[in-house]
């Protein structure tokens, strides 16, 4: 890149041009992504709220958090939510393998599987809220097949509510991950598979020995994304149960929201946000270290 | 020998289609049932056994809810929010990503590291601080206030960076030889070459803006709500009028599905380009 003589932007050096390009984006990121992180740090050590004067309270918010039954329950629920992560990978890889074939009508199926992803969470929540009610279609189907003896109100029974929400999250997300895996599958060299077929490998062997190893970077990427999404889950819980019954579906994001926008305890809410951030950071680092061997670089 | 092979192939194909259809019912069934409910006037969906198929088709629910809700207003609000959100985020994200992919300058790695770190730290508590920021900027109850915090996402910057990195350096050099400014090289040479990435980011942003409901509820008054926020409002107000809510839900979902259907062919290509192991 020896040719420095350009017209127009030639008044600026390469470095200056770079910063000019990045200025609007970085400014917005600074204001709405970095500033909240920076500002929530001092905020977490105050009792800042709508009422009363703000004062420095030291570690009080953190002490309160660790003895706050609801907060601890919310962390537990958020961690429990991570159970869906492996299921997402297995089912969406299966779906991706299914739709990766050149057969008639395959585009229709790809589209059909992706439509839940496109739809708003509010719409999805309304539909599943009805389907899962005690007189809903789900109970009717399960009972007519004989899988269920009596009606369950899936979303307002405290034993099933969290599992029902997880199921909805899983259902809505499958198409998204399927597309990423499909992209991965289409990058698998076909001659590789042809050669294996000639050598007499079965379909199952091909999937296990060729396709899955080549998909590894995609599995890593999808695991990371879906894990973070699971810990942060908010919309479906907020619309369908807002944490109830009791605190059985209270996830950490919902609790942080409630403390901030329903109790108006901004200081405490910030402290909770920091604690959850550290938990997520821990899991992300864990996954990164776990996958270092593959030397994978998503994006 | 030939015959058994052919039979095998037909059976396996049949098996594949059965699996495809089972998944399709699983993914699409709830929507088909929603449409069915929206066409059943005066039916109680909670009657047991529940009504699954309408006995006759009636668009009364659509007409009534359309009149009651003033859907045109909410659709218009959503269109403005989505238009602002998509165009500006494409512009700013692509501008930010370009030097990170192409230029060599001091601080590049630092910025990149900074961006990566935000992917690890969640925005769980950002909501409160962003509300305070938008409030102090005097942008409460404005569409700008809705759009501004989500305009530049690190995710989009990465997608664009990855796409720009795939363009051969000769292209930029030849642009320079012809005396084009860096801005023109970016806009007229580079951007057309990363169309698939633009399609993916555009569609993701379209979905995110069209479907966002929580932040608009925080920032806006009811009359400025976008569709998804209005829908959650309708659901709270008329939880007993299933036909209306079903019809309203269908109306709110249809536009985004149409947009997806028309853009999906670029979409696959874009994802393949974006995710690279």
Short mmCIF file of C-alpha atoms in Angstrom, two decimals, chain B residues 156-276:
data_model
loop_
_atom_site.label_atom_id
_atom_site.label_comp_id
_atom_site.label_asym_id
_atom_site.label_seq_id
_atom_site.Cartn_x
_atom_site.Cartn_y
_atom_site.Cartn_z
CA UNK B 156 -22.94 -6.23 13.11
CA UNK B 157 -19.52 -4.59 13.11
CA UNK B 158 -17.97 -8.08 13.23
CA UNK B 159 -20.12 -9.37 10.40
CA UNK B 160 -19.11 -6.44 8.21
CA UNK B 161 -15.48 -6.66 9.20
CA UNK B 162 -15.43 -10.32 8.21
CA UNK B 163 -17.01 -9.47 4.85
CA UNK B 164 -14.61 -6.60 4.11
CA UNK B 165 -11.65 -8.84 4.92
CA UNK B 166 -12.72 -11.19 2.15
CA UNK B 167 -12.27 -8.53 -0.54
CA UNK B 168 -8.95 -8.68 -2.41
CA UNK B 169 -6.68 -5.68 -1.69
CA UNK B 170 -6.22 -5.03 -5.43
CA UNK B 171 -9.71 -3.58 -5.55
CA UNK B 172 -8.90 -0.81 -3.12
CA UNK B 173 -5.57 -0.18 -4.81
CA UNK B 174 -7.18 0.12 -8.21
CA UNK B 175 -9.69 2.57 -6.77
CA UNK B 176 -6.84 4.63 -5.43
CA UNK B 177 -5.05 4.53 -8.77
CA UNK B 178 -8.14 6.01 -10.34
CA UNK B 179 -8.00 8.76 -7.77
CA UNK B 180 -11.11 7.88 -5.81
CA UNK B 181 -11.38 9.12 -2.25
CA UNK B 182 -11.46 6.57 0.54
CA UNK B 183 -15.12 7.34 1.12
CA UNK B 184 -15.93 6.66 -2.54
CA UNK B 185 -13.91 3.46 -2.49
CA UNK B 186 -15.94 2.37 0.52
CA UNK B 187 -19.30 3.37 -0.91
CA UNK B 188 -18.95 2.52 -4.60
CA UNK B 189 -16.40 -0.30 -4.68
CA UNK B 190 -16.53 -2.09 -1.35
CA UNK B 191 -20.19 -1.92 -0.32
CA UNK B 192 -21.49 -3.47 -3.57
CA UNK B 193 -19.07 -6.35 -3.04
CA UNK B 194 -20.41 -7.26 0.38
CA UNK B 195 -24.08 -7.35 -0.61
CA UNK B 196 -24.70 -10.70 1.13
CA UNK B 197 -23.44 -9.29 4.44
CA UNK B 198 -25.58 -6.20 3.92
CA UNK B 199 -28.57 -8.47 3.34
CA UNK B 200 -27.95 -10.44 6.53
CA UNK B 201 -27.35 -7.42 8.74
CA UNK B 202 -30.27 -5.66 7.09
CA UNK B 203 -32.59 -8.56 7.75
CA UNK B 204 -31.40 -9.04 11.33
CA UNK B 205 -31.86 -5.35 12.00
CA UNK B 206 -35.24 -5.39 10.30
CA UNK B 207 -36.35 -8.22 12.56
CA UNK B 208 -34.93 -6.64 15.69
CA UNK B 209 -36.55 -3.27 15.04
CA UNK B 210 -39.85 -4.59 13.77
CA UNK B 211 -40.23 -6.92 16.75
CA UNK B 212 -38.81 -4.79 19.56
CA UNK B 213 -41.34 -4.10 22.26
CA UNK B 214 -39.70 -3.57 25.65
CA UNK B 215 -37.51 -0.56 24.95
CA UNK B 216 -40.32 1.21 23.02
CA UNK B 217 -42.64 0.63 26.00
CA UNK B 218 -40.06 2.26 28.28
CA UNK B 219 -39.33 5.23 26.01
CA UNK B 220 -42.64 5.92 24.22
CA UNK B 221 -46.21 6.85 25.09
CA UNK B 222 -48.97 4.50 23.98
CA UNK B 223 -49.88 6.37 20.81
CA UNK B 224 -46.33 6.07 19.49
CA UNK B 225 -46.03 2.32 20.17
CA UNK B 226 -44.79 0.05 17.41
CA UNK B 227 -46.78 -3.08 16.54
CA UNK B 228 -45.23 -5.53 19.00
CA UNK B 229 -45.67 -3.13 21.93
CA UNK B 230 -49.24 -2.39 20.87
CA UNK B 231 -49.89 -6.10 20.59
CA UNK B 232 -48.73 -6.78 24.13
CA UNK B 233 -50.96 -3.90 25.20
CA UNK B 234 -53.93 -5.40 23.34
CA UNK B 235 -53.23 -8.77 24.88
CA UNK B 236 -53.32 -7.24 28.36
CA UNK B 237 -56.52 -5.28 27.68
CA UNK B 238 -58.60 -7.92 25.90
CA UNK B 239 -57.30 -11.20 27.21
CA UNK B 240 -60.84 -12.61 26.91
CA UNK B 241 -61.41 -11.66 23.26
CA UNK B 242 -59.33 -14.38 21.63
CA UNK B 243 -60.48 -13.81 18.08
CA UNK B 244 -59.39 -10.19 18.20
CA UNK B 245 -56.02 -10.94 19.68
CA UNK B 246 -55.45 -13.77 17.22
CA UNK B 247 -56.35 -11.51 14.29
CA UNK B 248 -54.16 -8.71 15.68
CA UNK B 249 -51.28 -11.14 16.10
CA UNK B 250 -51.63 -12.37 12.52
CA UNK B 251 -51.69 -8.78 11.25
CA UNK B 252 -48.54 -7.95 13.20
CA UNK B 253 -46.68 -11.05 12.02
CA UNK B 254 -47.54 -10.98 8.30
CA UNK B 255 -45.40 -7.99 7.19
CA UNK B 256 -42.19 -9.39 8.61
CA UNK B 257 -42.86 -12.82 7.13
CA UNK B 258 -43.35 -11.22 3.70
CA UNK B 259 -40.11 -9.30 4.01
CA UNK B 260 -38.34 -12.49 4.99
CA UNK B 261 -39.80 -14.43 2.06
CA UNK B 262 -38.58 -11.82 -0.42
CA UNK B 263 -35.08 -11.53 1.01
CA UNK B 264 -34.29 -15.09 2.04
CA UNK B 265 -32.34 -16.00 -1.10
CA UNK B 266 -29.67 -13.43 -0.23
CA UNK B 267 -29.81 -14.50 3.33
CA UNK B 268 -28.34 -17.99 3.06
CA UNK B 269 -25.45 -16.73 0.97
CA UNK B 270 -24.81 -14.01 3.52
CA UNK B 271 -24.70 -16.35 6.50
CA UNK B 272 -22.26 -18.65 4.73
CA UNK B 273 -19.99 -15.67 4.12
CA UNK B 274 -20.36 -14.33 7.63
CA UNK B 275 -19.59 -17.39 9.72
CA UNK B 276 -16.13 -18.62 8.98
#
